[in-house]
Amino acid sequence: MPIGFFDSGVGGLSILRHTITLLPSYDYLYIADSANCPWGERDNNFILNRSRQLTRFLAEYGARLIVVACNSASTNVIDQLRVDFPELSFVGVEPGVKPASEITKNGRIAVLATRATSRGNKYIRTKEKHTQGKSVITVAAPELVNWVEHDREINFCRKAKLSEILDPAISFGADTLVLGCTHFPFLIEQIKACLPDEITVIDTGDAVARQVERLCKSLEIEHGSGKLRVFTSGDVGVASKLVAKLMCISHMECETIEK
Ligand code: DGL
């Protein structure tokens, strides 16, 4: 009984790596929909239809627990997936505004996310519930998704672009920056290098992994042998190299999934 993960691309690997570290004896399936990435620039119909297809695929391969390792999908369509697939259990991800509001000292929080997440009803509800009396700015950063999908090298031009992207958060006076897209933890060092030292950066990958652990126990998901299969709708050769690099493993042979 593998645990299934999907994302618009390789970003959800930032959640998977925390999960494998915590729960190394389960089997995992991961889908990177890289041919259709970025989802953050798409409408909810597209995100829902594609999420349904990928969920069905994972269920056919035996997954009963699905991690929607994508803020853009989780914040917009996870409630509908729960209605459509009552036999499955889902874990979602959403920007960590709750931990941010617990640690901010000046009450000013910046969330770096996709445009789809900024409008996500789950995100809006969580903000209303947990950030009362605090000020929150959401900054869209679609370029960063592309950088992770294609090439993380930060050259001179990109450093300038990254500073430009982060400028609204700094000018806003935020003391806490939330990484609200699963692609962004792969750029955490580069992001921190562009921020003043006093800004704390929040990544919730570890908290999501602990939620997966709780569900594995309550659903009595069977242990496996730590096997990982990765499917991509993009180029298999490119994905294999990229996944190995991001997961810090020597070799990965990705498989194809239809676009
Ligand atoms: N990694 C995804 C997220 O967390 C989607 C990024 C994108 O495809 O725009 O929102």
PDB file of C-alpha atoms and ligand atoms in Angstrom:
ATOM      1  CA  MET A   1       0.000   0.000   0.000  1.00  0.00           C
ATOM      2  CA  PRO A   2       2.125   2.928  -1.219  1.00  0.00           C
ATOM      3  CA  ILE A   3       1.581   6.545  -0.153  1.00  0.00           C
ATOM      4  CA  GLY A   4       0.785   8.709  -3.198  1.00  0.00           C
ATOM      5  CA  PHE A   5       2.034  12.242  -3.759  1.00  0.00           C
ATOM      6  CA  PHE A   6       1.352  14.649  -6.584  1.00  0.00           C
ATOM      7  CA  ASP A   7       2.295  18.189  -7.547  1.00  0.00           C
ATOM      8  CA  SER A   8       2.359  20.347 -10.661  1.00  0.00           C
ATOM      9  CA  GLY A   9       6.029  19.414 -10.904  1.00  0.00           C
ATOM     10  CA  VAL A  10       9.010  18.535  -8.750  1.00  0.00           C
ATOM     11  CA  GLY A  11       8.110  20.977  -5.930  1.00  0.00           C
ATOM     12  CA  GLY A  12       6.241  18.363  -3.888  1.00  0.00           C
ATOM     13  CA  LEU A  13       9.530  16.483  -3.512  1.00  0.00           C
ATOM     14  CA  SER A  14      10.277  19.034  -0.783  1.00  0.00           C
ATOM     15  CA  ILE A  15       7.438  17.405   1.192  1.00  0.00           C
ATOM     16  CA  LEU A  16       8.324  13.872   0.109  1.00  0.00           C
ATOM     17  CA  ARG A  17      11.939  14.158   1.327  1.00  0.00           C
ATOM     18  CA  HIS A  18      10.754  15.112   4.843  1.00  0.00           C
ATOM     19  CA  THR A  19       8.264  12.248   4.768  1.00  0.00           C
ATOM     20  CA  ILE A  20      10.811   9.641   3.661  1.00  0.00           C
ATOM     21  CA  THR A  21      13.230  10.824   6.358  1.00  0.00           C
ATOM     22  CA  LEU A  22      10.515  10.411   8.993  1.00  0.00           C
ATOM     23  CA  LEU A  23       8.929   7.251   7.562  1.00  0.00           C
ATOM     24  CA  PRO A  24      11.602   5.389   5.598  1.00  0.00           C
ATOM     25  CA  SER A  25       9.898   1.995   5.633  1.00  0.00           C
ATOM     26  CA  TYR A  26       6.819   2.880   3.567  1.00  0.00           C
ATOM     27  CA  ASP A  27       6.572   2.709  -0.236  1.00  0.00           C
ATOM     28  CA  TYR A  28       5.981   5.899  -2.189  1.00  0.00           C
ATOM     29  CA  LEU A  29       4.560   6.997  -5.535  1.00  0.00           C
ATOM     30  CA  TYR A  30       5.192  10.546  -6.727  1.00  0.00           C
ATOM     31  CA  ILE A  31       3.742  12.288  -9.779  1.00  0.00           C
ATOM     32  CA  ALA A  32       5.360  15.440 -11.191  1.00  0.00           C
ATOM     33  CA  ASP A  33       2.988  16.991 -13.736  1.00  0.00           C
ATOM     34  CA  SER A  34       5.865  18.959 -15.209  1.00  0.00           C
ATOM     35  CA  ALA A  35       4.365  19.106 -18.738  1.00  0.00           C
ATOM     36  CA  ASN A  36       1.505  21.169 -17.292  1.00  0.00           C
ATOM     37  CA  CYS A  37       3.534  23.197 -14.785  1.00  0.00           C
ATOM     38  CA  PRO A  38       2.937  25.859 -13.470  1.00  0.00           C
ATOM     39  CA  TRP A  39      -0.498  25.172 -12.032  1.00  0.00           C
ATOM     40  CA  GLY A  40      -0.266  28.413 -10.094  1.00  0.00           C
ATOM     41  CA  GLU A  41      -1.089  30.332 -13.271  1.00  0.00           C
ATOM     42  CA  ARG A  42      -4.054  28.075 -14.167  1.00  0.00           C
ATOM     43  CA  ASP A  43      -7.763  28.291 -13.341  1.00  0.00           C
ATOM     44  CA  ASN A  44      -9.509  26.087 -10.796  1.00  0.00           C
ATOM     45  CA  ASN A  45     -11.198  23.929 -13.465  1.00  0.00           C
ATOM     46  CA  PHE A  46      -7.849  22.882 -14.829  1.00  0.00           C
ATOM     47  CA  ILE A  47      -6.391  22.283 -11.367  1.00  0.00           C
ATOM     48  CA  LEU A  48      -9.403  20.214 -10.286  1.00  0.00           C
ATOM     49  CA  ASN A  49      -9.568  18.083 -13.442  1.00  0.00           C
ATOM     50  CA  ARG A  50      -5.873  17.342 -13.407  1.00  0.00           C
ATOM     51  CA  SER A  51      -5.902  16.628  -9.648  1.00  0.00           C
ATOM     52  CA  ARG A  52      -8.735  14.144 -10.212  1.00  0.00           C
ATOM     53  CA  GLN A  53      -6.792  12.381 -12.993  1.00  0.00           C
ATOM     54  CA  LEU A  54      -3.637  12.125 -10.907  1.00  0.00           C
ATOM     55  CA  THR A  55      -5.571  10.939  -7.845  1.00  0.00           C
ATOM     56  CA  ARG A  56      -7.240   8.210  -9.938  1.00  0.00           C
ATOM     57  CA  PHE A  57      -3.834   7.152 -11.264  1.00  0.00           C
ATOM     58  CA  LEU A  58      -2.373   6.889  -7.746  1.00  0.00           C
ATOM     59  CA  ALA A  59      -5.431   4.971  -6.512  1.00  0.00           C
ATOM     60  CA  GLU A  60      -5.075   2.488  -9.406  1.00  0.00           C
ATOM     61  CA  TYR A  61      -1.519   1.847  -8.227  1.00  0.00           C
ATOM     62  CA  GLY A  62      -2.855   1.003  -4.771  1.00  0.00           C
ATOM     63  CA  ALA A  63      -2.487   4.305  -2.868  1.00  0.00           C
ATOM     64  CA  ARG A  64      -5.155   4.895  -0.216  1.00  0.00           C
ATOM     65  CA  LEU A  65      -3.463   7.918   1.306  1.00  0.00           C
ATOM     66  CA  ILE A  66      -2.778  10.812  -1.060  1.00  0.00           C
ATOM     67  CA  VAL A  67      -0.621  13.831  -0.248  1.00  0.00           C
ATOM     68  CA  VAL A  68      -1.646  16.817  -2.354  1.00  0.00           C
ATOM     69  CA  ALA A  69       1.887  18.223  -2.246  1.00  0.00           C
ATOM     70  CA  CYS A  70       0.861  21.451  -3.942  1.00  0.00           C
ATOM     71  CA  ASN A  71      -0.466  24.585  -2.251  1.00  0.00           C
ATOM     72  CA  SER A  72      -2.221  25.727  -5.438  1.00  0.00           C
ATOM     73  CA  ALA A  73      -4.249  22.483  -5.555  1.00  0.00           C
ATOM     74  CA  SER A  74      -4.724  22.008  -1.800  1.00  0.00           C
ATOM     75  CA  THR A  75      -6.032  25.504  -1.159  1.00  0.00           C
ATOM     76  CA  ASN A  76      -8.483  25.407  -4.090  1.00  0.00           C
ATOM     77  CA  VAL A  77      -9.645  21.846  -4.726  1.00  0.00           C
ATOM     78  CA  ILE A  78      -8.846  19.447  -1.857  1.00  0.00           C
ATOM     79  CA  ASP A  79     -12.385  19.714  -0.406  1.00  0.00           C
ATOM     80  CA  GLN A  80     -13.794  18.614  -3.764  1.00  0.00           C
ATOM     81  CA  LEU A  81     -11.307  15.718  -4.013  1.00  0.00           C
ATOM     82  CA  ARG A  82     -12.491  14.520  -0.591  1.00  0.00           C
ATOM     83  CA  VAL A  83     -16.072  14.543  -1.908  1.00  0.00           C
ATOM     84  CA  ASP A  84     -15.139  12.831  -5.190  1.00  0.00           C
ATOM     85  CA  PHE A  85     -12.986  10.103  -3.605  1.00  0.00           C
ATOM     86  CA  PRO A  86     -14.592   9.244  -0.241  1.00  0.00           C
ATOM     87  CA  GLU A  87     -12.700   5.944  -0.133  1.00  0.00           C
ATOM     88  CA  LEU A  88      -9.328   7.777  -0.052  1.00  0.00           C
ATOM     89  CA  SER A  89      -7.681   9.932   2.621  1.00  0.00           C
ATOM     90  CA  PHE A  90      -5.948  13.167   1.721  1.00  0.00           C
ATOM     91  CA  VAL A  91      -3.261  15.288   3.340  1.00  0.00           C
ATOM     92  CA  GLY A  92      -3.023  18.829   1.987  1.00  0.00           C
ATOM     93  CA  VAL A  93      -0.453  21.578   2.246  1.00  0.00           C
ATOM     94  CA  GLU A  94      -1.116  25.253   2.749  1.00  0.00           C
ATOM     95  CA  PRO A  95       1.008  28.298   3.567  1.00  0.00           C
ATOM     96  CA  GLY A  96       2.124  28.199   7.209  1.00  0.00           C
ATOM     97  CA  VAL A  97       0.411  31.374   8.376  1.00  0.00           C
ATOM     98  CA  LYS A  98      -0.508  29.721  11.682  1.00  0.00           C
ATOM     99  CA  PRO A  99       3.102  29.064  12.795  1.00  0.00           C
ATOM    100  CA  ALA A 100       4.042  32.460  11.342  1.00  0.00           C
ATOM    101  CA  SER A 101       1.480  34.255  13.478  1.00  0.00           C
ATOM    102  CA  GLU A 102       2.800  32.426  16.555  1.00  0.00           C
ATOM    103  CA  ILE A 103       6.391  33.537  16.017  1.00  0.00           C
ATOM    104  CA  THR A 104       6.076  37.013  14.478  1.00  0.00           C
ATOM    105  CA  LYS A 105       7.147  39.739  16.866  1.00  0.00           C
ATOM    106  CA  ASN A 106       5.987  42.774  14.918  1.00  0.00           C
ATOM    107  CA  GLY A 107       2.765  41.186  13.588  1.00  0.00           C
ATOM    108  CA  ARG A 108       3.789  41.560   9.934  1.00  0.00           C
ATOM    109  CA  ILE A 109       3.873  38.388   7.845  1.00  0.00           C
ATOM    110  CA  ALA A 110       4.739  37.944   4.163  1.00  0.00           C
ATOM    111  CA  VAL A 111       3.650  34.848   2.241  1.00  0.00           C
ATOM    112  CA  LEU A 112       5.471  33.895  -0.933  1.00  0.00           C
ATOM    113  CA  ALA A 113       3.022  31.860  -3.016  1.00  0.00           C
ATOM    114  CA  THR A 114       1.502  31.285  -6.453  1.00  0.00           C
ATOM    115  CA  ARG A 115      -1.394  33.312  -7.815  1.00  0.00           C
ATOM    116  CA  ALA A 116      -3.694  30.269  -7.512  1.00  0.00           C
ATOM    117  CA  THR A 117      -2.830  29.927  -3.810  1.00  0.00           C
ATOM    118  CA  SER A 118      -3.422  33.650  -3.184  1.00  0.00           C
ATOM    119  CA  ARG A 119      -7.076  33.173  -4.199  1.00  0.00           C
ATOM    120  CA  GLY A 120      -7.449  29.712  -2.600  1.00  0.00           C
ATOM    121  CA  ASN A 121     -10.503  29.583  -0.325  1.00  0.00           C
ATOM    122  CA  LYS A 122      -8.710  27.356   2.194  1.00  0.00           C
ATOM    123  CA  TYR A 123      -5.814  29.804   2.414  1.00  0.00           C
ATOM    124  CA  ILE A 124      -8.190  32.745   2.837  1.00  0.00           C
ATOM    125  CA  ARG A 125     -10.072  30.898   5.615  1.00  0.00           C
ATOM    126  CA  THR A 126      -6.854  29.940   7.433  1.00  0.00           C
ATOM    127  CA  LYS A 127      -5.635  33.530   7.276  1.00  0.00           C
ATOM    128  CA  GLU A 128      -8.937  34.808   8.695  1.00  0.00           C
ATOM    129  CA  LYS A 129      -8.810  32.259  11.495  1.00  0.00           C
ATOM    130  CA  HIS A 130      -5.163  32.478  12.544  1.00  0.00           C
ATOM    131  CA  THR A 131      -3.892  35.952  11.743  1.00  0.00           C
ATOM    132  CA  GLN A 132      -6.415  38.138  13.585  1.00  0.00           C
ATOM    133  CA  GLY A 133      -4.742  41.398  14.534  1.00  0.00           C
ATOM    134  CA  LYS A 134      -1.732  40.696  12.279  1.00  0.00           C
ATOM    135  CA  SER A 135      -0.979  42.107   8.837  1.00  0.00           C
ATOM    136  CA  VAL A 136      -0.361  39.650   6.018  1.00  0.00           C
ATOM    137  CA  ILE A 137       0.906  40.379   2.513  1.00  0.00           C
ATOM    138  CA  THR A 138       0.865  37.684  -0.190  1.00  0.00           C
ATOM    139  CA  VAL A 139       3.574  38.005  -2.824  1.00  0.00           C
ATOM    140  CA  ALA A 140       3.240  36.037  -6.077  1.00  0.00           C
ATOM    141  CA  ALA A 141       6.471  34.503  -7.370  1.00  0.00           C
ATOM    142  CA  PRO A 142       5.715  32.298 -10.418  1.00  0.00           C
ATOM    143  CA  GLU A 143       9.269  32.720 -11.765  1.00  0.00           C
ATOM    144  CA  LEU A 144      10.691  30.749  -8.862  1.00  0.00           C
ATOM    145  CA  VAL A 145       8.613  27.690  -9.786  1.00  0.00           C
ATOM    146  CA  ASN A 146      10.216  27.750 -13.221  1.00  0.00           C
ATOM    147  CA  TRP A 147      13.706  28.073 -11.787  1.00  0.00           C
ATOM    148  CA  VAL A 148      13.255  24.939  -9.694  1.00  0.00           C
ATOM    149  CA  GLU A 149      11.737  23.008 -12.628  1.00  0.00           C
ATOM    150  CA  HIS A 150      14.529  23.964 -14.995  1.00  0.00           C
ATOM    151  CA  ASP A 151      17.681  25.140 -13.331  1.00  0.00           C
ATOM    152  CA  ARG A 152      18.299  26.349  -9.807  1.00  0.00           C
ATOM    153  CA  GLU A 153      21.539  28.140 -10.668  1.00  0.00           C
ATOM    154  CA  ILE A 154      21.308  31.689  -9.312  1.00  0.00           C
ATOM    155  CA  ASN A 155      23.363  33.945 -11.551  1.00  0.00           C
ATOM    156  CA  PHE A 156      23.794  37.692 -11.294  1.00  0.00           C
ATOM    157  CA  CYS A 157      20.531  38.516 -13.172  1.00  0.00           C
ATOM    158  CA  ARG A 158      18.534  36.056 -11.131  1.00  0.00           C
ATOM    159  CA  LYS A 159      19.882  37.426  -7.876  1.00  0.00           C
ATOM    160  CA  ALA A 160      18.626  40.855  -8.946  1.00  0.00           C
ATOM    161  CA  LYS A 161      15.269  39.334  -9.972  1.00  0.00           C
ATOM    162  CA  LEU A 162      14.965  37.479  -6.662  1.00  0.00           C
ATOM    163  CA  SER A 163      15.633  40.701  -4.725  1.00  0.00           C
ATOM    164  CA  GLU A 164      12.966  42.412  -6.829  1.00  0.00           C
ATOM    165  CA  ILE A 165      10.474  39.603  -6.059  1.00  0.00           C
ATOM    166  CA  LEU A 166      11.225  39.789  -2.323  1.00  0.00           C
ATOM    167  CA  ASP A 167      11.234  43.579  -2.179  1.00  0.00           C
ATOM    168  CA  PRO A 168       7.467  43.959  -1.388  1.00  0.00           C
ATOM    169  CA  ALA A 169       7.911  41.643   1.621  1.00  0.00           C
ATOM    170  CA  ILE A 170      10.881  43.641   2.909  1.00  0.00           C
ATOM    171  CA  SER A 171       9.248  47.037   2.258  1.00  0.00           C
ATOM    172  CA  PHE A 172       6.140  45.778   4.057  1.00  0.00           C
ATOM    173  CA  GLY A 173       8.337  45.369   7.140  1.00  0.00           C
ATOM    174  CA  ALA A 174       7.644  41.648   7.535  1.00  0.00           C
ATOM    175  CA  ASP A 175       9.721  39.864  10.176  1.00  0.00           C
ATOM    176  CA  THR A 176       8.413  36.451   9.040  1.00  0.00           C
ATOM    177  CA  LEU A 177       8.326  35.055   5.504  1.00  0.00           C
ATOM    178  CA  VAL A 178       6.287  31.941   4.736  1.00  0.00           C
ATOM    179  CA  LEU A 179       7.277  29.687   1.839  1.00  0.00           C
ATOM    180  CA  GLY A 180       3.760  29.100   0.463  1.00  0.00           C
ATOM    181  CA  CYS A 181       4.668  26.941  -2.521  1.00  0.00           C
ATOM    182  CA  THR A 182       6.292  23.513  -2.339  1.00  0.00           C
ATOM    183  CA  HIS A 183       8.859  24.462  -4.984  1.00  0.00           C
ATOM    184  CA  PHE A 184      10.335  27.245  -2.848  1.00  0.00           C
ATOM    185  CA  PRO A 185      12.151  25.220  -0.143  1.00  0.00           C
ATOM    186  CA  PHE A 186      14.548  24.156  -2.918  1.00  0.00           C
ATOM    187  CA  LEU A 187      15.583  27.829  -3.109  1.00  0.00           C
ATOM    188  CA  ILE A 188      15.601  28.526   0.622  1.00  0.00           C
ATOM    189  CA  GLU A 189      19.305  29.361   0.817  1.00  0.00           C
ATOM    190  CA  GLN A 190      19.086  31.732  -2.145  1.00  0.00           C
ATOM    191  CA  ILE A 191      15.962  33.371  -0.681  1.00  0.00           C
ATOM    192  CA  LYS A 192      17.580  33.796   2.761  1.00  0.00           C
ATOM    193  CA  ALA A 193      20.643  35.347   1.130  1.00  0.00           C
ATOM    194  CA  CYS A 194      18.426  38.134  -0.266  1.00  0.00           C
ATOM    195  CA  LEU A 195      16.665  38.859   3.038  1.00  0.00           C
ATOM    196  CA  PRO A 196      17.806  40.819   6.085  1.00  0.00           C
ATOM    197  CA  ASP A 197      18.987  38.438   8.853  1.00  0.00           C
ATOM    198  CA  GLU A 198      16.120  39.376  11.178  1.00  0.00           C
ATOM    199  CA  ILE A 199      13.474  37.850   8.845  1.00  0.00           C
ATOM    200  CA  THR A 200      12.559  34.276   9.828  1.00  0.00           C
ATOM    201  CA  VAL A 201      11.700  31.942   6.943  1.00  0.00           C
ATOM    202  CA  ILE A 202       9.018  29.301   7.509  1.00  0.00           C
ATOM    203  CA  ASP A 203       8.851  25.982   5.647  1.00  0.00           C
ATOM    204  CA  THR A 204       6.124  23.560   6.789  1.00  0.00           C
ATOM    205  CA  GLY A 205       7.450  20.422   5.031  1.00  0.00           C
ATOM    206  CA  ASP A 206       8.308  18.788   8.332  1.00  0.00           C
ATOM    207  CA  ALA A 207       4.858  19.473   9.845  1.00  0.00           C
ATOM    208  CA  VAL A 208       3.177  17.933   6.776  1.00  0.00           C
ATOM    209  CA  ALA A 209       5.359  14.822   7.140  1.00  0.00           C
ATOM    210  CA  ARG A 210       4.231  14.494  10.773  1.00  0.00           C
ATOM    211  CA  GLN A 211       0.590  14.719   9.654  1.00  0.00           C
ATOM    212  CA  VAL A 212       1.293  11.919   7.130  1.00  0.00           C
ATOM    213  CA  GLU A 213       2.755   9.873   9.991  1.00  0.00           C
ATOM    214  CA  ARG A 214      -0.410  10.351  12.101  1.00  0.00           C
ATOM    215  CA  LEU A 215      -2.629   9.233   9.213  1.00  0.00           C
ATOM    216  CA  CYS A 216      -0.436   6.242   8.362  1.00  0.00           C
ATOM    217  CA  LYS A 217      -0.937   5.057  11.933  1.00  0.00           C
ATOM    218  CA  SER A 218      -4.675   5.699  12.117  1.00  0.00           C
ATOM    219  CA  LEU A 219      -5.332   4.173   8.676  1.00  0.00           C
ATOM    220  CA  GLU A 220      -2.969   1.298   9.432  1.00  0.00           C
ATOM    221  CA  ILE A 221      -1.108   1.782   6.153  1.00  0.00           C
ATOM    222  CA  GLU A 222       1.107  -1.252   5.607  1.00  0.00           C
ATOM    223  CA  HIS A 223       4.856  -0.775   5.711  1.00  0.00           C
ATOM    224  CA  GLY A 224       6.774  -1.583   2.539  1.00  0.00           C
ATOM    225  CA  SER A 225      10.439  -1.692   1.638  1.00  0.00           C
ATOM    226  CA  GLY A 226      11.158   2.018   1.216  1.00  0.00           C
ATOM    227  CA  LYS A 227      10.579   1.860  -2.538  1.00  0.00           C
ATOM    228  CA  LEU A 228      10.026   5.097  -4.488  1.00  0.00           C
ATOM    229  CA  ARG A 229       8.520   5.283  -7.996  1.00  0.00           C
ATOM    230  CA  VAL A 230       8.368   8.679  -9.702  1.00  0.00           C
ATOM    231  CA  PHE A 231       6.117   9.438 -12.680  1.00  0.00           C
ATOM    232  CA  THR A 232       6.356  12.519 -14.869  1.00  0.00           C
ATOM    233  CA  SER A 233       4.279  13.989 -17.684  1.00  0.00           C
ATOM    234  CA  GLY A 234       7.427  15.813 -18.813  1.00  0.00           C
ATOM    235  CA  ASP A 235      10.657  14.547 -20.321  1.00  0.00           C
ATOM    236  CA  VAL A 236      11.681  11.347 -18.532  1.00  0.00           C
ATOM    237  CA  GLY A 237      15.435  11.873 -18.957  1.00  0.00           C
ATOM    238  CA  VAL A 238      15.360  15.432 -17.662  1.00  0.00           C
ATOM    239  CA  ALA A 239      13.071  14.480 -14.766  1.00  0.00           C
ATOM    240  CA  SER A 240      15.238  11.518 -13.734  1.00  0.00           C
ATOM    241  CA  LYS A 241      18.320  13.734 -13.370  1.00  0.00           C
ATOM    242  CA  LEU A 242      16.403  16.509 -11.624  1.00  0.00           C
ATOM    243  CA  VAL A 243      14.633  14.220  -9.148  1.00  0.00           C
ATOM    244  CA  ALA A 244      17.926  12.502  -8.227  1.00  0.00           C
ATOM    245  CA  LYS A 245      19.510  15.909  -7.636  1.00  0.00           C
ATOM    246  CA  LEU A 246      16.660  17.320  -5.540  1.00  0.00           C
ATOM    247  CA  MET A 247      16.296  14.131  -3.483  1.00  0.00           C
ATOM    248  CA  CYS A 248      20.087  13.844  -3.071  1.00  0.00           C
ATOM    249  CA  ILE A 249      20.125  10.263  -4.381  1.00  0.00           C
ATOM    250  CA  SER A 250      22.551   8.775  -6.872  1.00  0.00           C
ATOM    251  CA  HIS A 251      20.047   7.434  -9.381  1.00  0.00           C
ATOM    252  CA  MET A 252      16.366   7.719 -10.343  1.00  0.00           C
ATOM    253  CA  GLU A 253      14.576   6.194 -13.318  1.00  0.00           C
ATOM    254  CA  CYS A 254      11.356   8.198 -13.771  1.00  0.00           C
ATOM    255  CA  GLU A 255       8.381   6.666 -15.578  1.00  0.00           C
ATOM    256  CA  THR A 256       5.910   8.328 -17.938  1.00  0.00           C
ATOM    257  CA  ILE A 257       2.391   9.487 -17.195  1.00  0.00           C
ATOM    258  CA  GLU A 258       0.095  10.914 -19.887  1.00  0.00           C
ATOM    259  CA  LYS A 259      -0.073  14.699 -20.291  1.00  0.00           C
TER     260      LYS A 259
HETATM  261  N1  DGL B   1       4.319  23.563  -6.115  1.00  0.00           N
HETATM  262  C1  DGL B   1       3.026  24.081  -6.283  1.00  0.00           C
HETATM  263  C2  DGL B   1       2.481  24.835  -5.108  1.00  0.00           C
HETATM  264  O1  DGL B   1       2.821  24.520  -3.995  1.00  0.00           O
HETATM  265  C3  DGL B   1       2.637  24.641  -7.614  1.00  0.00           C
HETATM  266  C4  DGL B   1       3.555  25.580  -8.289  1.00  0.00           C
HETATM  267  C5  DGL B   1       3.032  25.883  -9.670  1.00  0.00           C
HETATM  268  O2  DGL B   1       2.927  24.932 -10.453  1.00  0.00           O
HETATM  269  O3  DGL B   1       2.704  27.031  -9.939  1.00  0.00           O
HETATM  270  O4  DGL B   1       1.666  25.716  -5.247  1.00  0.00           O
END
